[in-house]
PDB file of N, CA, C and O and ligand atoms in Angstrom:
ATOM      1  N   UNK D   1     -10.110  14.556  52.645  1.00  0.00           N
ATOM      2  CA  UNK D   1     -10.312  15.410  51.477  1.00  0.00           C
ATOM      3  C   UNK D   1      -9.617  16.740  51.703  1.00  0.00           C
ATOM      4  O   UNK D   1      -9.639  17.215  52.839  1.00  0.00           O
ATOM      5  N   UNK D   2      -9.007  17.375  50.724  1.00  0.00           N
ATOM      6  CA  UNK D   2      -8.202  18.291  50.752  1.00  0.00           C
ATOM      7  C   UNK D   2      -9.191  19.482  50.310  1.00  0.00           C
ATOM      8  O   UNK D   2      -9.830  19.230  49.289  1.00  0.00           O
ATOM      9  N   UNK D   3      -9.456  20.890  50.975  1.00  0.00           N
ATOM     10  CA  UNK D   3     -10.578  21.910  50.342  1.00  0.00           C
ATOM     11  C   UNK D   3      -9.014  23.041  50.172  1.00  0.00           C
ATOM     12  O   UNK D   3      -7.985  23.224  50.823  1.00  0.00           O
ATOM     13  N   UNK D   4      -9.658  23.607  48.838  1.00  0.00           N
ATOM     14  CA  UNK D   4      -9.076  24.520  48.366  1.00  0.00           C
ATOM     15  C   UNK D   4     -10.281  25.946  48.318  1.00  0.00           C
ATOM     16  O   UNK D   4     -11.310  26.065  47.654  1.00  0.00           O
ATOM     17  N   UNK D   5      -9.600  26.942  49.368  1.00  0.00           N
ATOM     18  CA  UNK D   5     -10.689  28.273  49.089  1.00  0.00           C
ATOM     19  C   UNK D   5     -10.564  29.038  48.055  1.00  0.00           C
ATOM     20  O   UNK D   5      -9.513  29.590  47.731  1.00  0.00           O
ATOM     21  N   UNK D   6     -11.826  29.137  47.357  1.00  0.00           N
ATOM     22  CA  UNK D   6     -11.489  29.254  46.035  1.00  0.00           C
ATOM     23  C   UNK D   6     -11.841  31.179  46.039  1.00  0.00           C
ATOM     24  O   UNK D   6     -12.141  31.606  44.924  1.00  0.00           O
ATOM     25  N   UNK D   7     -11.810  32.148  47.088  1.00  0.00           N
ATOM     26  CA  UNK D   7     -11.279  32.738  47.336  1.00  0.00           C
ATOM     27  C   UNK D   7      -9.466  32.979  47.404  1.00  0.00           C
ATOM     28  O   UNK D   7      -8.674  33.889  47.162  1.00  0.00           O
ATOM     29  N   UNK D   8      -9.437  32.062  47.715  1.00  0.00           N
ATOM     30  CA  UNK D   8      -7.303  32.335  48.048  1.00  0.00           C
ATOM     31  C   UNK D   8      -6.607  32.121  47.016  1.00  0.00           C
ATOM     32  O   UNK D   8      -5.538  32.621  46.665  1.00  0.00           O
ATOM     33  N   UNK D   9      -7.490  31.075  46.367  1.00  0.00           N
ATOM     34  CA  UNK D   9      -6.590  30.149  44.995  1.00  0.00           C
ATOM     35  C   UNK D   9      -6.226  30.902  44.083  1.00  0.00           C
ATOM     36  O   UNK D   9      -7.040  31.817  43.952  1.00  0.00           O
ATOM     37  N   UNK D  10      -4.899  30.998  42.973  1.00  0.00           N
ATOM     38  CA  UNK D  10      -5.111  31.908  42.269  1.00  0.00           C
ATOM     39  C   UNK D  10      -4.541  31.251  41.338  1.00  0.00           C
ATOM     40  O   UNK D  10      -3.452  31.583  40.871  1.00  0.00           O
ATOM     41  N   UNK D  11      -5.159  30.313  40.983  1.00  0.00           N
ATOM     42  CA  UNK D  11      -5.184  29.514  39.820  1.00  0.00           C
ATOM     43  C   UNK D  11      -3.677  29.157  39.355  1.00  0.00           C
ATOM     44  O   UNK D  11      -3.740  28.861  38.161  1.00  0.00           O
ATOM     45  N   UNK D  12      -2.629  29.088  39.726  1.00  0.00           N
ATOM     46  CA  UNK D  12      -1.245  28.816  39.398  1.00  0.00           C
ATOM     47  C   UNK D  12      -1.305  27.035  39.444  1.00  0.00           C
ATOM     48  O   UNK D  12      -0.226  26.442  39.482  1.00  0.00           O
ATOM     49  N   UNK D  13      -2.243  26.457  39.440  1.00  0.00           N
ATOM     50  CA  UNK D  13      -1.677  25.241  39.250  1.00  0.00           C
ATOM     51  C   UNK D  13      -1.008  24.088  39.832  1.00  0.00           C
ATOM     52  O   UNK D  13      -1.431  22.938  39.712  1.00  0.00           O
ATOM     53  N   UNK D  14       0.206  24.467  40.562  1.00  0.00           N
ATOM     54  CA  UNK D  14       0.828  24.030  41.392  1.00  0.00           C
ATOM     55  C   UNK D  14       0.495  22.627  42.290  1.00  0.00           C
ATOM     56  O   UNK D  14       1.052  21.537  42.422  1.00  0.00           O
ATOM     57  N   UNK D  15      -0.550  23.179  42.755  1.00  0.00           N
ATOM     58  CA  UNK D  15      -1.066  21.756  43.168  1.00  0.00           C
ATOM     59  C   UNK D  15      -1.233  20.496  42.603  1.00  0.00           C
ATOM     60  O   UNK D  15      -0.918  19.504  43.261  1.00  0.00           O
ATOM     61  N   UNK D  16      -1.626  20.405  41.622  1.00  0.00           N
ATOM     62  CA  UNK D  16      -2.063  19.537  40.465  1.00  0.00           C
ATOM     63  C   UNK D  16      -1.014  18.649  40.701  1.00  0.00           C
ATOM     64  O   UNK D  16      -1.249  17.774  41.534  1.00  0.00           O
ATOM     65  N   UNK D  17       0.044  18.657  40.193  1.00  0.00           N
ATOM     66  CA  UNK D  17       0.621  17.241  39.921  1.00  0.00           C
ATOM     67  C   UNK D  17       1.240  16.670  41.357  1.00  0.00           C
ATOM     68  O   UNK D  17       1.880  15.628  41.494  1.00  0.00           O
ATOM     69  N   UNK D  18       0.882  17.617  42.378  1.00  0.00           N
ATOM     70  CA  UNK D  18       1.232  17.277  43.609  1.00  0.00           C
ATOM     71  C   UNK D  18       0.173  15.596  44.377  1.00  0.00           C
ATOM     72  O   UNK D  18       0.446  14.724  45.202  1.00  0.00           O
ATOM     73  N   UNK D  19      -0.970  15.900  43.545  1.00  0.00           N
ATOM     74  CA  UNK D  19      -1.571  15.152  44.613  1.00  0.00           C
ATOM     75  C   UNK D  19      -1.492  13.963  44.112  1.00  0.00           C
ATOM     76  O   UNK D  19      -1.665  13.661  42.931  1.00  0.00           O
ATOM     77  N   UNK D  20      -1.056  12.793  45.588  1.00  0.00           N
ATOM     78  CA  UNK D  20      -0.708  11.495  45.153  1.00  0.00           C
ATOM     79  C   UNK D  20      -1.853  10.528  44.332  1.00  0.00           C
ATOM     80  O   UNK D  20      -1.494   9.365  44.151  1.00  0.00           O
ATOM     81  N   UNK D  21      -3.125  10.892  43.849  1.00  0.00           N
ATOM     82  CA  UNK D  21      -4.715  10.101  43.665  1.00  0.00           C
ATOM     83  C   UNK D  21      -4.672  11.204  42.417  1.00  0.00           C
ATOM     84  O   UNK D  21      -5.706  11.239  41.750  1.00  0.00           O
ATOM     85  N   UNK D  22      -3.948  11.816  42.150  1.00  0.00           N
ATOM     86  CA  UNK D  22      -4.967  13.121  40.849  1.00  0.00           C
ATOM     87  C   UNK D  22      -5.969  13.491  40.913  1.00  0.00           C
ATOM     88  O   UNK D  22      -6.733  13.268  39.974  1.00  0.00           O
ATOM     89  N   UNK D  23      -6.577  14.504  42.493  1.00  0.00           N
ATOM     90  CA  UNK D  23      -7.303  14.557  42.600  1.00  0.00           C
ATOM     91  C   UNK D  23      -7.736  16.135  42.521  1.00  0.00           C
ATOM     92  O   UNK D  23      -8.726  16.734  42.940  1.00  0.00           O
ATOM     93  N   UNK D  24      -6.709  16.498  41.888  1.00  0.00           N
ATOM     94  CA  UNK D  24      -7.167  18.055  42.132  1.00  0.00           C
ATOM     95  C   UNK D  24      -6.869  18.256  40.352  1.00  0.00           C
ATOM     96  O   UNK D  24      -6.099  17.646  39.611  1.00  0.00           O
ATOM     97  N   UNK D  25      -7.603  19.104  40.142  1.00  0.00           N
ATOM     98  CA  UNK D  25      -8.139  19.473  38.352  1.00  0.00           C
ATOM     99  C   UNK D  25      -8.101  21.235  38.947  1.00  0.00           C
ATOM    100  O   UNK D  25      -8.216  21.622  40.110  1.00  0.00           O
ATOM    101  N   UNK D  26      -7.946  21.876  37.969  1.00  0.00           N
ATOM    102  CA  UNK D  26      -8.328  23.064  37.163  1.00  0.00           C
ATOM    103  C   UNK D  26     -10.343  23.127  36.975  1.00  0.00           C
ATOM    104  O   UNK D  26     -10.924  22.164  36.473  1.00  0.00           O
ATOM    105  N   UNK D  27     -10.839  23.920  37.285  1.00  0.00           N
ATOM    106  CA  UNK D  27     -12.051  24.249  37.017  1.00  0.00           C
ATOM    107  C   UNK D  27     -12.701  23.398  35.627  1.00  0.00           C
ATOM    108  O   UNK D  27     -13.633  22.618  35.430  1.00  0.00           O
ATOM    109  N   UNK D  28     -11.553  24.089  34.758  1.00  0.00           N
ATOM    110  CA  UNK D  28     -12.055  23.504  33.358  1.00  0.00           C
ATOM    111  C   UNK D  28     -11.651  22.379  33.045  1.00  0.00           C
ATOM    112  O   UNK D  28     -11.989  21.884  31.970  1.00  0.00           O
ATOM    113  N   UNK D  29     -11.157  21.986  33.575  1.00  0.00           N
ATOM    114  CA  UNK D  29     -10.259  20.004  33.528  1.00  0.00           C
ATOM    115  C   UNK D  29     -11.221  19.112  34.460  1.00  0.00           C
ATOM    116  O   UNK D  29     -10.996  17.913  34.294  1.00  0.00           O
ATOM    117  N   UNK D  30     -12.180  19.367  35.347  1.00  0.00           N
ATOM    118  CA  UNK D  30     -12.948  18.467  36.220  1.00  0.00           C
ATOM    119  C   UNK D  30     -13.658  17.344  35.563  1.00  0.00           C
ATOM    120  O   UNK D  30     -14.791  17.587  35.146  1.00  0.00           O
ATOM    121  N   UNK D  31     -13.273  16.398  35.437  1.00  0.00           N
ATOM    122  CA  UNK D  31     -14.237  15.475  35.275  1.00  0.00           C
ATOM    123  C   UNK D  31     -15.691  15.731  35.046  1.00  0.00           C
ATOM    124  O   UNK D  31     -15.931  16.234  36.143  1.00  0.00           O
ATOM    125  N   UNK D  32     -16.611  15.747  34.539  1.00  0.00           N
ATOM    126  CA  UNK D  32     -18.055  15.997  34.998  1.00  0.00           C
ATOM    127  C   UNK D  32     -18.442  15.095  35.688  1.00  0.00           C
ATOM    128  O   UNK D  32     -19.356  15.591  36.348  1.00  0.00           O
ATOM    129  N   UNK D  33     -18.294  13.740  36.052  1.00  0.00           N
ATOM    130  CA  UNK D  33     -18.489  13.198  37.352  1.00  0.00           C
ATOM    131  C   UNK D  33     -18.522  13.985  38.839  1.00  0.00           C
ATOM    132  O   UNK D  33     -19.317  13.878  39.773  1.00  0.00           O
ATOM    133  N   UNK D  34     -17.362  14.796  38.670  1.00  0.00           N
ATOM    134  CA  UNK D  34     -16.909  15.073  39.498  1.00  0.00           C
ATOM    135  C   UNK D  34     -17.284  16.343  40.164  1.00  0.00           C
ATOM    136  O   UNK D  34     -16.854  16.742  41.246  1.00  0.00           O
ATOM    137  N   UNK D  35     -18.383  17.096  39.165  1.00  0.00           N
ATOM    138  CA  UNK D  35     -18.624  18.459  38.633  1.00  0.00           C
ATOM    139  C   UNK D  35     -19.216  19.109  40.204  1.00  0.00           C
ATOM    140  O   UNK D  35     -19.095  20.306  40.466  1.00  0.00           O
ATOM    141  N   UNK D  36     -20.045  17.827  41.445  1.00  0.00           N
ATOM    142  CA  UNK D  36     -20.602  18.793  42.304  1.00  0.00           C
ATOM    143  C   UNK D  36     -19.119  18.688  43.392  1.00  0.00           C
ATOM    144  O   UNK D  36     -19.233  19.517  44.295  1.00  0.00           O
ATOM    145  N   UNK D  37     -18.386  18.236  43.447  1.00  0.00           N
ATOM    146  CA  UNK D  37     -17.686  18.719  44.285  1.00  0.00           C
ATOM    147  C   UNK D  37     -16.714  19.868  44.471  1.00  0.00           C
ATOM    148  O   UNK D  37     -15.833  20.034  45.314  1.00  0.00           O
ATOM    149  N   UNK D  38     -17.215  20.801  43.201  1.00  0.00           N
ATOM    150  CA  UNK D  38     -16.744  22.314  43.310  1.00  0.00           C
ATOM    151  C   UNK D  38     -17.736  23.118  44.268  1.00  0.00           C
ATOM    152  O   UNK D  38     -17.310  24.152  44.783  1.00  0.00           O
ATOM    153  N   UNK D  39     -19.041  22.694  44.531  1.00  0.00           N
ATOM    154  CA  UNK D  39     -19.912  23.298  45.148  1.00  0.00           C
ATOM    155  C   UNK D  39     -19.574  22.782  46.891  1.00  0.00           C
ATOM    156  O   UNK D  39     -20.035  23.397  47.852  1.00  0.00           O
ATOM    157  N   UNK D  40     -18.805  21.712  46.994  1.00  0.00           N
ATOM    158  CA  UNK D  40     -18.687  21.027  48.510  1.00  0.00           C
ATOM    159  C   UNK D  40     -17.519  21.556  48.537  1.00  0.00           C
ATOM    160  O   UNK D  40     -17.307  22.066  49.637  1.00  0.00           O
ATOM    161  N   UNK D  41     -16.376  21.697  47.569  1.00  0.00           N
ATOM    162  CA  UNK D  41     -15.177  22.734  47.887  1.00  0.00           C
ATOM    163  C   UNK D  41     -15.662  24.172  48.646  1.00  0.00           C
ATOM    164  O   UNK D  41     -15.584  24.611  49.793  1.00  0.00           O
ATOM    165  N   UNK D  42     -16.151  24.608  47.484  1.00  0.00           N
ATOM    166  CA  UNK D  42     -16.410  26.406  47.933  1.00  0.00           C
ATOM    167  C   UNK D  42     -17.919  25.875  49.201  1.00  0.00           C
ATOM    168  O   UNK D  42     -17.928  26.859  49.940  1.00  0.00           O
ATOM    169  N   UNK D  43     -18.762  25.159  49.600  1.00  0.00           N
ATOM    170  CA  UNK D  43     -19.457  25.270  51.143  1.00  0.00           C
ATOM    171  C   UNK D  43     -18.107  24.927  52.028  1.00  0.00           C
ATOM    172  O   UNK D  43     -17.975  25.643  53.021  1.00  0.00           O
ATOM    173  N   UNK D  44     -17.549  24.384  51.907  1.00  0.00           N
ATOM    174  CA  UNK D  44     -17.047  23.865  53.203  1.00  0.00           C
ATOM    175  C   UNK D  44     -16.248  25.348  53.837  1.00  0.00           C
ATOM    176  O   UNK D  44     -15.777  25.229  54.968  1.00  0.00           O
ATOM    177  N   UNK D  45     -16.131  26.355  53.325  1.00  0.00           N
ATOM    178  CA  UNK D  45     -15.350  27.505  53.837  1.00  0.00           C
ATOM    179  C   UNK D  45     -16.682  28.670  54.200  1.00  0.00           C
ATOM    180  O   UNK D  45     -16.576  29.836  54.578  1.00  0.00           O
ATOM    181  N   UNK D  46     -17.799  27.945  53.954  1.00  0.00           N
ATOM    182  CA  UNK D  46     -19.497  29.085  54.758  1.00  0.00           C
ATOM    183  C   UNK D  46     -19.761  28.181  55.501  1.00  0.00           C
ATOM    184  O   UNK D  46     -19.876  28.624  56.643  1.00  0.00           O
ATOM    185  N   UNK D  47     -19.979  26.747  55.432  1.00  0.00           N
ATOM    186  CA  UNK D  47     -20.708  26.151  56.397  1.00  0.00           C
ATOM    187  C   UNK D  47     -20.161  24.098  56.442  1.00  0.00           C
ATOM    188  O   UNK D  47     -20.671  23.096  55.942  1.00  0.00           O
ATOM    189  N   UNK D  48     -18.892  24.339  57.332  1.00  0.00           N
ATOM    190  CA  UNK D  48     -18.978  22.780  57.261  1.00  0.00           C
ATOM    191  C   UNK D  48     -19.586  21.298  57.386  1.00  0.00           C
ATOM    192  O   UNK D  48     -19.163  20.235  56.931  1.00  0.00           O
ATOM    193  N   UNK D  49     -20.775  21.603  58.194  1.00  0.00           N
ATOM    194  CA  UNK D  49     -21.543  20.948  58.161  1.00  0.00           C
ATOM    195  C   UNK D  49     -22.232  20.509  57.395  1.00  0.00           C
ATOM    196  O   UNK D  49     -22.631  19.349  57.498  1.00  0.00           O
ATOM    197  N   UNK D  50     -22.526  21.183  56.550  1.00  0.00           N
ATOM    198  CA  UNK D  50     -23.233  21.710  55.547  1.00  0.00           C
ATOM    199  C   UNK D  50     -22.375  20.428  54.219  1.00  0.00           C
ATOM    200  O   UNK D  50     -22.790  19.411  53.663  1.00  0.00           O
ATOM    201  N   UNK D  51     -21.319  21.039  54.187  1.00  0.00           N
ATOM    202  CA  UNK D  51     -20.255  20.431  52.854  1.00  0.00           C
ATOM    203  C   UNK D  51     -20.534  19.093  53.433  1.00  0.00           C
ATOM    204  O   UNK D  51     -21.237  18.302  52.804  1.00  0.00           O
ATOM    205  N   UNK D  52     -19.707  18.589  55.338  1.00  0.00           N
ATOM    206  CA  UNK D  52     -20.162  17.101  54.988  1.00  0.00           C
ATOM    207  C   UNK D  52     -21.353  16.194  55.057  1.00  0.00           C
ATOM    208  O   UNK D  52     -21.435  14.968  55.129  1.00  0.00           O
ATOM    209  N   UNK D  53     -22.329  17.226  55.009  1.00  0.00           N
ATOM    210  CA  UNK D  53     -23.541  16.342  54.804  1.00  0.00           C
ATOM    211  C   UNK D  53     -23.842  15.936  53.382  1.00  0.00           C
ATOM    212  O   UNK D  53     -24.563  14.966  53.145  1.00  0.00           O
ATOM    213  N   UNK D  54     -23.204  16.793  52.280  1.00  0.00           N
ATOM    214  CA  UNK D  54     -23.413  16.912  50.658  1.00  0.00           C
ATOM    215  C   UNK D  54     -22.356  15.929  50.511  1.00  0.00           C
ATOM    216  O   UNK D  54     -22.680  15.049  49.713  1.00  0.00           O
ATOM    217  N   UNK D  55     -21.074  15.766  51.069  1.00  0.00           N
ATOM    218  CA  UNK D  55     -20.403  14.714  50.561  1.00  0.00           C
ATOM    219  C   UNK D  55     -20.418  13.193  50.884  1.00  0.00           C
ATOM    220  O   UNK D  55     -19.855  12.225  50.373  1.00  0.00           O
ATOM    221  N   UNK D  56     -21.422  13.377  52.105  1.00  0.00           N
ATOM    222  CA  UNK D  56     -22.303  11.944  52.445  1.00  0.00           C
ATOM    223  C   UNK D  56     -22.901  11.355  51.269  1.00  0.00           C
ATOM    224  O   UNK D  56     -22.593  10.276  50.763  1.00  0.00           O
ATOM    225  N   UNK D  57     -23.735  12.121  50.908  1.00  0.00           N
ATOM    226  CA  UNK D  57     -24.738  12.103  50.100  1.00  0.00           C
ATOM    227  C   UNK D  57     -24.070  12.095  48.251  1.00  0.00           C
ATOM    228  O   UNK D  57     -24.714  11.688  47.284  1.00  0.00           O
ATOM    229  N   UNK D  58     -22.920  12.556  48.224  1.00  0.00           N
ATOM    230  CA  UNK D  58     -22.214  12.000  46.939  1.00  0.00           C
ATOM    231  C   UNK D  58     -21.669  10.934  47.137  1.00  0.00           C
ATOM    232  O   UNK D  58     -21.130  10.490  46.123  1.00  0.00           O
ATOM    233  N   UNK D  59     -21.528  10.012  48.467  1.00  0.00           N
ATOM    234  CA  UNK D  59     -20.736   9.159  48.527  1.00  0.00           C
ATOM    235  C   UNK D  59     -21.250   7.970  47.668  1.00  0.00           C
ATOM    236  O   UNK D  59     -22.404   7.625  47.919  1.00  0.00           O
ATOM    237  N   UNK D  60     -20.362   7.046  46.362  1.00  0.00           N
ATOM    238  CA  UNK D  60     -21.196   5.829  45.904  1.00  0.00           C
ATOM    239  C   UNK D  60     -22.145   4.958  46.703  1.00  0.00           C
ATOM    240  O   UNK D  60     -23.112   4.412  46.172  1.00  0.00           O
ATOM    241  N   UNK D  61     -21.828   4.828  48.095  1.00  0.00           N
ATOM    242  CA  UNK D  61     -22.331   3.845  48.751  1.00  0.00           C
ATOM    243  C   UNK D  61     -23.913   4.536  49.298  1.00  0.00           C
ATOM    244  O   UNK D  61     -24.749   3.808  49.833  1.00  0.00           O
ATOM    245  N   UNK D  62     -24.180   6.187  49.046  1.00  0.00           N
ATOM    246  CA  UNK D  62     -25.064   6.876  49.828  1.00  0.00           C
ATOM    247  C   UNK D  62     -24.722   7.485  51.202  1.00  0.00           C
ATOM    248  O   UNK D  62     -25.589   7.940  51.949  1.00  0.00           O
ATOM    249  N   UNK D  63     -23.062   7.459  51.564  1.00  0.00           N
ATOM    250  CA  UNK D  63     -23.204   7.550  52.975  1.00  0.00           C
ATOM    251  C   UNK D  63     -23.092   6.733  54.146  1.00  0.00           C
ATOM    252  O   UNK D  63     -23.309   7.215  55.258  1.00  0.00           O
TER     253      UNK D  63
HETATM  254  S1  SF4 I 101      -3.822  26.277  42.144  1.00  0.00           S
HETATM  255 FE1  SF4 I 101      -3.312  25.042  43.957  1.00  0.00          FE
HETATM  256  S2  SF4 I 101      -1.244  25.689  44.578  1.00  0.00           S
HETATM  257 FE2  SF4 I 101      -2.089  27.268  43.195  1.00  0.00          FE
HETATM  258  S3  SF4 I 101      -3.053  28.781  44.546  1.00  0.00           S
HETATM  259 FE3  SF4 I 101      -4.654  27.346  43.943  1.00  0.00          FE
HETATM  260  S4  SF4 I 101      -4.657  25.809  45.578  1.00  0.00           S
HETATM  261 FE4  SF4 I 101      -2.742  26.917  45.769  1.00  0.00          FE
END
């Protein structure tokens, strides 16, 4: 998984059509599926542990 600090980011976009899966959106373009992994973006730059225990726990399978 690719984390973007959403401190650094400055919204130019750029990334977007870069990623080979389309996995990177604009804030306002996210999927709502997709909606908690803005919160596992912005933990993973306070506490990584933290982010991959939340993305365990989004995983379809549970983890
Ligand atoms: S939108 Fe993407 S390329 Fe642009 S600053 Fe943010 S992370 Fe970097």
């Amino acid at each position: 998984m690719l984390y973007i600090d959403p401190d650094e980011c400055i919204d130019c976009g750029a990334c977007e059509p870069e990623c080979p899966v389309n996995a990177i959106f604009t804030e306002e373009s996210l999927p709502p599926a997709w909606a908690r992994y803005t919160e596992v973006n912005a933990l993973w730059y306070r506490d990584r542990d933290a982010a991959r225990r939340l993305v365990d726990e989004l995983r379809p399978d549970g983890g």
